[in-house]
Amino acid sequence: MSGHILEIRHLSKTFGTHAVLKDIDFTVDQGDVTSIIGASGSGKSTLLRCINLLETPTTGEILYHGKDVSKQNPSKYRAKVGMVFQSFNLFNNMTVLANCMIGQQKVSKIGREEARSKAIHYLNKVGMAPYINARPDQISGGQKQRVAIARALAMEPEVLLFDEPTSALDPEMVGEVLEVMKALAKDRMTMLVVTHEMAFARDVSTHVVYMADGVIEEEGDPKKIFTNPENLRTREFLKRILNG
Amino acid sequence: MFNQLFSDIGILWAKYGHVYLTGIANTLILAVTATVIGCVIGFFCGILQTIPYGLNDFFLKKFLLRLLRIVIRVYVEVFRGTPMILQAVFIYYGMPYFFGVTFKNIWTVSILVVSINTGAYMAESVRGGIMSIDVGQFEGAKAIGMNHWQTMLYVILPQTLRNIMPQIGNNYIINVKDTSVMFIIGFSDFFAVHKMVSGAVFKYFPSAFLEMGGYLILTLAASFLLRKLEKKLAGRSDYELVNLDQLVMTAGTYSLPRDATSPFDETNRDYKGETK
């Protein structure tokens, strides 16, 4: 039990009468890169949003280091579990640098100089340090997403959640974001990635979760899932998406 | 015809110029102060109205937040739905009845009335402004651990302010003109000067002409300044790329990760932090 960073236990979420997540169970350990794959509407993003408390689970619990997150201060928890969104969600009223500093200064109460150094450090990591004075509407989608990753990293989280980080990008910009994520995976950052990038799921992640209609149909080692899936639905999904 | 008019205005100005100017100053001070305070009230209502609560929250919290929203709603509807001239009378003559408070200073009560009235309009403008902000901005702020106040103060309201600048301008211009109703409780604004002067010298039209010009100058100047402010809030349209060597890296402020398993230890080591 003690090794798990995150444990999802019997998590369900219903919107009205529509059950989006049904009895989800899985764990995330230190250094895991878990890819959640599945068709649109299978509940992948909702699962991730539940984990970051942007949605309240209907039943079940999420444990962070063995403690129920619904009983913790959400701000403190979120500072440790970062999130990268499909639509970047950079703060439009701030420069790239300020985007990466504000959380450190206001949430972690870090001094200005240190926050600035850290922000530049992580922006450099994603190759965006030269753009510190730009505002979000002045840079490309791929650049925005890299800044968003730097913003999340600047909080020095234990886990980073990615909600379809490349889905809103033009095809030529997908690569630069995936490269950054690959580098993070190599650094043993713990990541939970909802993605349609099958190559990333297969080659980079250490663990793959396949979801369909709000349940986990299959999970395990990416090599096994991609070469020899046990579940019929997994097989069909992968056949459709890899040959399509 | 015009000669007559201008000579009349000349006579008026020579004799009462300073009175007109005092009136303009009073109007300006009242309008600016009340608009600023009204904006603060509006933004405050905006923050309070949008405090989120979920189904799982404690009963008392839900109750208080709902009550708060109702109170703000009532405030907005009452002060938006009644004439300011009556509000002034109500507060000026009502306070002594209920609380035994009499206003010694006409400025206090005038600023109070116009501020509260402006606040009611601004509360709605701010609410609209907040609603127009993409939900992703809220989620982005929450995701790095900001609470409601921090989210509002650093992310949402600065963007809201920019979006509602035209409405703030509207309110200010309305205030410049509508503060004239404060004559009902004896506030001597620009328009009150007209009543006084024209009553004394029976030059109604020349005085009205002067007033018209004066009000127009006040509002046009406001429009001009607001445009400038809007442009300033929009920020620079360009940016400069920064060479990494030029970035000031204060030595010793960046601490290495605590343990070796922590993921960010490689680039950090070969990062040549330089102090300027």
Short mmCIF file of N, CA, C and O in Angstrom, two decimals, chain B residues 76-156:
data_model
loop_
_atom_site.label_atom_id
_atom_site.label_comp_id
_atom_site.label_asym_id
_atom_site.label_seq_id
_atom_site.Cartn_x
_atom_site.Cartn_y
_atom_site.Cartn_z
N VAL B 76 -28.90 44.66 -6.13
CA VAL B 76 -28.82 45.06 -7.54
C VAL B 76 -30.19 45.50 -8.05
O VAL B 76 -30.34 46.57 -8.65
N GLU B 77 -31.20 44.68 -7.78
CA GLU B 77 -32.52 44.98 -8.34
C GLU B 77 -33.09 46.27 -7.77
O GLU B 77 -33.69 47.06 -8.49
N VAL B 78 -32.89 46.48 -6.46
CA VAL B 78 -33.46 47.68 -5.83
C VAL B 78 -32.78 48.95 -6.34
O VAL B 78 -33.44 49.91 -6.74
N PHE B 79 -31.45 48.93 -6.37
CA PHE B 79 -30.76 50.17 -6.73
C PHE B 79 -30.68 50.40 -8.23
O PHE B 79 -30.45 51.51 -8.67
N ARG B 80 -30.90 49.34 -8.99
CA ARG B 80 -30.95 49.54 -10.43
C ARG B 80 -32.36 49.91 -10.85
O ARG B 80 -32.57 50.53 -11.88
N GLY B 81 -33.32 49.53 -10.02
CA GLY B 81 -34.72 49.66 -10.42
C GLY B 81 -35.42 50.88 -9.86
O GLY B 81 -36.62 51.03 -10.05
N THR B 82 -34.69 51.74 -9.15
CA THR B 82 -35.33 52.96 -8.63
C THR B 82 -34.49 54.17 -9.05
O THR B 82 -33.29 54.05 -9.27
N PRO B 83 -35.13 55.34 -9.17
CA PRO B 83 -34.37 56.52 -9.61
C PRO B 83 -33.35 56.95 -8.55
O PRO B 83 -33.64 56.90 -7.35
N MET B 84 -32.20 57.39 -9.01
CA MET B 84 -31.15 57.78 -8.07
C MET B 84 -31.59 59.00 -7.26
O MET B 84 -31.21 59.15 -6.10
N ILE B 85 -32.42 59.84 -7.88
CA ILE B 85 -32.88 61.05 -7.18
C ILE B 85 -33.67 60.66 -5.93
O ILE B 85 -33.54 61.27 -4.86
N LEU B 86 -34.45 59.57 -6.04
CA LEU B 86 -35.21 59.10 -4.88
C LEU B 86 -34.32 58.40 -3.87
O LEU B 86 -34.52 58.51 -2.66
N GLN B 87 -33.34 57.68 -4.40
CA GLN B 87 -32.39 57.01 -3.49
C GLN B 87 -31.69 58.05 -2.62
O GLN B 87 -31.49 57.84 -1.41
N ALA B 88 -31.33 59.17 -3.25
CA ALA B 88 -30.67 60.24 -2.50
C ALA B 88 -31.59 60.74 -1.39
O ALA B 88 -31.18 60.89 -0.23
N VAL B 89 -32.85 60.98 -1.72
CA VAL B 89 -33.81 61.47 -0.73
C VAL B 89 -33.99 60.44 0.38
O VAL B 89 -33.98 60.76 1.57
N PHE B 90 -34.13 59.18 -0.03
CA PHE B 90 -34.33 58.10 0.93
C PHE B 90 -33.20 58.03 1.94
O PHE B 90 -33.43 57.94 3.14
N ILE B 91 -31.98 58.07 1.42
CA ILE B 91 -30.84 57.91 2.33
C ILE B 91 -30.63 59.18 3.15
O ILE B 91 -30.43 59.14 4.37
N TYR B 92 -30.75 60.33 2.50
CA TYR B 92 -30.47 61.60 3.19
C TYR B 92 -31.49 61.86 4.30
O TYR B 92 -31.13 62.25 5.40
N TYR B 93 -32.76 61.62 3.97
CA TYR B 93 -33.78 61.90 4.98
C TYR B 93 -34.19 60.66 5.78
O TYR B 93 -34.81 60.77 6.82
N GLY B 94 -33.84 59.49 5.24
CA GLY B 94 -34.23 58.25 5.91
C GLY B 94 -33.32 57.87 7.06
O GLY B 94 -33.76 57.36 8.09
N MET B 95 -32.02 58.13 6.88
CA MET B 95 -31.07 57.74 7.92
C MET B 95 -31.39 58.38 9.27
O MET B 95 -31.32 57.70 10.30
N PRO B 96 -31.74 59.68 9.32
CA PRO B 96 -32.10 60.27 10.62
C PRO B 96 -33.29 59.55 11.26
O PRO B 96 -33.33 59.38 12.48
N TYR B 97 -34.25 59.12 10.45
CA TYR B 97 -35.43 58.43 10.98
C TYR B 97 -35.04 57.12 11.66
O TYR B 97 -35.45 56.83 12.77
N PHE B 98 -34.23 56.31 10.92
CA PHE B 98 -33.98 54.95 11.38
C PHE B 98 -32.81 54.86 12.35
O PHE B 98 -32.84 54.13 13.31
N PHE B 99 -31.75 55.58 12.05
CA PHE B 99 -30.53 55.39 12.83
C PHE B 99 -30.13 56.65 13.60
O PHE B 99 -29.14 56.65 14.31
N GLY B 100 -30.89 57.69 13.44
CA GLY B 100 -30.53 58.92 14.14
C GLY B 100 -29.28 59.56 13.58
O GLY B 100 -28.65 60.41 14.19
N VAL B 101 -28.88 59.12 12.37
CA VAL B 101 -27.67 59.66 11.77
C VAL B 101 -28.04 60.84 10.88
O VAL B 101 -28.88 60.70 9.99
N THR B 102 -27.47 61.97 11.12
CA THR B 102 -27.65 63.05 10.16
C THR B 102 -26.31 63.32 9.50
O THR B 102 -25.26 63.21 10.13
N PHE B 103 -26.37 63.61 8.22
CA PHE B 103 -25.14 63.83 7.47
C PHE B 103 -24.73 65.28 7.59
O PHE B 103 -25.47 66.17 7.19
N LYS B 104 -23.56 65.48 8.19
CA LYS B 104 -23.09 66.85 8.32
C LYS B 104 -22.46 67.31 7.03
O LYS B 104 -22.49 68.47 6.67
N ASN B 105 -21.90 66.36 6.31
CA ASN B 105 -21.21 66.71 5.10
C ASN B 105 -21.99 66.21 3.89
O ASN B 105 -22.24 65.02 3.75
N ILE B 106 -22.35 67.13 3.01
CA ILE B 106 -23.14 66.75 1.84
C ILE B 106 -22.35 65.85 0.90
O ILE B 106 -22.90 65.04 0.17
N TRP B 107 -21.00 65.98 0.94
CA TRP B 107 -20.14 65.14 0.10
C TRP B 107 -20.28 63.67 0.46
O TRP B 107 -20.39 62.82 -0.41
N THR B 108 -20.28 63.39 1.79
CA THR B 108 -20.36 62.01 2.23
C THR B 108 -21.58 61.32 1.66
O THR B 108 -21.49 60.25 1.06
N VAL B 109 -22.72 61.96 1.84
CA VAL B 109 -23.97 61.32 1.41
C VAL B 109 -24.04 61.25 -0.12
O VAL B 109 -24.51 60.26 -0.68
N SER B 110 -23.53 62.28 -0.80
CA SER B 110 -23.56 62.25 -2.27
C SER B 110 -22.71 61.11 -2.81
O SER B 110 -23.14 60.35 -3.68
N ILE B 111 -21.48 61.00 -2.29
CA ILE B 111 -20.60 59.92 -2.75
C ILE B 111 -21.22 58.57 -2.43
O ILE B 111 -21.22 57.65 -3.25
N LEU B 112 -21.81 58.48 -1.23
CA LEU B 112 -22.44 57.22 -0.82
C LEU B 112 -23.53 56.80 -1.81
O LEU B 112 -23.54 55.68 -2.32
N VAL B 113 -24.43 57.73 -2.09
CA VAL B 113 -25.57 57.40 -2.96
C VAL B 113 -25.11 57.03 -4.36
O VAL B 113 -25.50 55.98 -4.90
N VAL B 114 -24.26 57.86 -4.95
CA VAL B 114 -23.84 57.58 -6.33
C VAL B 114 -23.01 56.30 -6.39
O VAL B 114 -23.14 55.51 -7.33
N SER B 115 -22.17 56.06 -5.38
CA SER B 115 -21.37 54.83 -5.36
C SER B 115 -22.25 53.59 -5.30
O SER B 115 -22.05 52.64 -6.05
N ILE B 116 -23.21 53.61 -4.39
CA ILE B 116 -24.07 52.44 -4.23
C ILE B 116 -24.86 52.19 -5.52
O ILE B 116 -25.00 51.06 -5.97
N ASN B 117 -25.33 53.28 -6.12
CA ASN B 117 -26.07 53.16 -7.37
C ASN B 117 -25.19 52.59 -8.48
O ASN B 117 -25.57 51.65 -9.18
N THR B 118 -23.98 53.15 -8.61
CA THR B 118 -23.05 52.65 -9.63
C THR B 118 -22.68 51.20 -9.36
O THR B 118 -22.60 50.39 -10.29
N GLY B 119 -22.47 50.88 -8.08
CA GLY B 119 -22.11 49.51 -7.70
C GLY B 119 -23.13 48.49 -8.18
O GLY B 119 -22.77 47.40 -8.61
N ALA B 120 -24.41 48.87 -8.12
CA ALA B 120 -25.46 47.94 -8.55
C ALA B 120 -25.34 47.63 -10.04
O ALA B 120 -25.46 46.48 -10.46
N TYR B 121 -25.08 48.67 -10.82
CA TYR B 121 -24.89 48.44 -12.26
C TYR B 121 -23.61 47.66 -12.52
O TYR B 121 -23.56 46.74 -13.34
N MET B 122 -22.54 48.06 -11.80
CA MET B 122 -21.25 47.42 -12.02
C MET B 122 -21.28 45.95 -11.63
O MET B 122 -20.63 45.11 -12.26
N ALA B 123 -22.05 45.61 -10.59
CA ALA B 123 -22.13 44.21 -10.16
C ALA B 123 -22.60 43.35 -11.32
O ALA B 123 -22.08 42.25 -11.55
N GLU B 124 -23.56 43.85 -12.07
CA GLU B 124 -24.06 43.10 -13.23
C GLU B 124 -23.03 43.06 -14.35
O GLU B 124 -22.84 42.03 -14.99
N SER B 125 -22.36 44.18 -14.58
CA SER B 125 -21.33 44.21 -15.61
C SER B 125 -20.21 43.23 -15.28
O SER B 125 -19.75 42.49 -16.15
N VAL B 126 -19.79 43.24 -14.01
CA VAL B 126 -18.71 42.35 -13.60
C VAL B 126 -19.16 40.89 -13.73
O VAL B 126 -18.41 40.03 -14.21
N ARG B 127 -20.40 40.62 -13.32
CA ARG B 127 -20.92 39.26 -13.43
C ARG B 127 -20.87 38.79 -14.89
O ARG B 127 -20.43 37.69 -15.20
N GLY B 128 -21.31 39.69 -15.77
CA GLY B 128 -21.26 39.36 -17.20
C GLY B 128 -19.84 39.16 -17.68
O GLY B 128 -19.54 38.24 -18.43
N GLY B 129 -18.94 40.04 -17.17
CA GLY B 129 -17.53 39.94 -17.56
C GLY B 129 -16.91 38.63 -17.11
O GLY B 129 -16.17 38.00 -17.85
N ILE B 130 -17.25 38.20 -15.89
CA ILE B 130 -16.72 36.94 -15.38
C ILE B 130 -17.27 35.77 -16.19
O ILE B 130 -16.54 34.84 -16.54
N MET B 131 -18.57 35.85 -16.53
CA MET B 131 -19.17 34.76 -17.30
C MET B 131 -18.53 34.63 -18.68
O MET B 131 -18.51 33.54 -19.26
N SER B 132 -18.01 35.75 -19.20
CA SER B 132 -17.44 35.71 -20.54
C SER B 132 -16.03 35.11 -20.56
O SER B 132 -15.49 34.84 -21.62
N ILE B 133 -15.44 34.90 -19.39
CA ILE B 133 -14.09 34.32 -19.35
C ILE B 133 -14.18 32.80 -19.52
O ILE B 133 -15.01 32.16 -18.88
N ASP B 134 -13.34 32.27 -20.36
CA ASP B 134 -13.33 30.84 -20.64
C ASP B 134 -13.13 30.04 -19.35
O ASP B 134 -12.28 30.37 -18.53
N VAL B 135 -13.91 28.98 -19.22
CA VAL B 135 -13.85 28.15 -18.01
C VAL B 135 -12.45 27.55 -17.83
O VAL B 135 -12.01 27.26 -16.72
N GLY B 136 -11.72 27.41 -18.93
CA GLY B 136 -10.35 26.89 -18.87
C GLY B 136 -9.44 27.75 -18.01
O GLY B 136 -8.50 27.25 -17.40
N GLN B 137 -9.70 29.07 -17.97
CA GLN B 137 -8.88 29.96 -17.15
C GLN B 137 -9.05 29.63 -15.66
O GLN B 137 -8.09 29.64 -14.90
N PHE B 138 -10.29 29.32 -15.27
CA PHE B 138 -10.55 28.93 -13.88
C PHE B 138 -9.85 27.60 -13.59
O PHE B 138 -9.21 27.43 -12.56
N GLU B 139 -10.00 26.66 -14.53
CA GLU B 139 -9.45 25.32 -14.30
C GLU B 139 -7.93 25.36 -14.28
O GLU B 139 -7.31 24.66 -13.47
N GLY B 140 -7.35 26.17 -15.16
CA GLY B 140 -5.89 26.30 -15.16
C GLY B 140 -5.39 26.80 -13.82
O GLY B 140 -4.38 26.34 -13.30
N ALA B 141 -6.12 27.77 -13.26
CA ALA B 141 -5.71 28.34 -11.98
C ALA B 141 -5.89 27.33 -10.85
O ALA B 141 -5.02 27.18 -9.99
N LYS B 142 -7.02 26.62 -10.88
CA LYS B 142 -7.26 25.62 -9.85
C LYS B 142 -6.21 24.52 -9.92
O LYS B 142 -5.76 24.02 -8.90
N ALA B 143 -5.84 24.15 -11.15
CA ALA B 143 -4.92 23.03 -11.34
C ALA B 143 -3.55 23.28 -10.74
O ALA B 143 -2.84 22.33 -10.43
N ILE B 144 -3.16 24.55 -10.59
CA ILE B 144 -1.88 24.79 -9.90
C ILE B 144 -2.10 25.14 -8.44
O ILE B 144 -1.19 25.61 -7.77
N GLY B 145 -3.30 24.91 -7.96
CA GLY B 145 -3.55 25.00 -6.52
C GLY B 145 -4.10 26.33 -6.02
O GLY B 145 -4.15 26.56 -4.82
N MET B 146 -4.51 27.21 -6.93
CA MET B 146 -5.05 28.49 -6.45
C MET B 146 -6.44 28.29 -5.87
O MET B 146 -7.23 27.50 -6.38
N ASN B 147 -6.74 29.04 -4.80
CA ASN B 147 -8.10 29.00 -4.25
C ASN B 147 -8.95 30.03 -4.98
O ASN B 147 -8.47 30.72 -5.88
N HIS B 148 -10.22 30.14 -4.58
CA HIS B 148 -11.14 31.02 -5.31
C HIS B 148 -10.67 32.47 -5.35
O HIS B 148 -10.69 33.11 -6.40
N TRP B 149 -10.22 32.99 -4.21
CA TRP B 149 -9.79 34.40 -4.15
C TRP B 149 -8.58 34.64 -5.03
O TRP B 149 -8.51 35.62 -5.75
N GLN B 150 -7.62 33.73 -4.95
CA GLN B 150 -6.41 33.88 -5.77
C GLN B 150 -6.76 33.79 -7.25
O GLN B 150 -6.28 34.60 -8.05
N THR B 151 -7.59 32.82 -7.60
CA THR B 151 -8.02 32.67 -8.99
C THR B 151 -8.65 33.95 -9.50
O THR B 151 -8.32 34.45 -10.57
N MET B 152 -9.54 34.50 -8.68
CA MET B 152 -10.24 35.72 -9.08
C MET B 152 -9.28 36.91 -9.20
O MET B 152 -9.28 37.63 -10.18
N LEU B 153 -8.48 37.07 -8.15
CA LEU B 153 -7.64 38.26 -8.05
C LEU B 153 -6.55 38.31 -9.12
O LEU B 153 -6.29 39.36 -9.71
N TYR B 154 -5.91 37.18 -9.38
CA TYR B 154 -4.75 37.20 -10.26
C TYR B 154 -5.07 36.80 -11.70
O TYR B 154 -4.35 37.18 -12.61
N VAL B 155 -6.12 36.03 -11.89
CA VAL B 155 -6.38 35.51 -13.24
C VAL B 155 -7.67 36.07 -13.85
O VAL B 155 -7.66 36.62 -14.95
N ILE B 156 -8.76 35.94 -13.14
CA ILE B 156 -10.06 36.23 -13.75
C ILE B 156 -10.34 37.74 -13.79
O ILE B 156 -10.67 38.29 -14.85
#
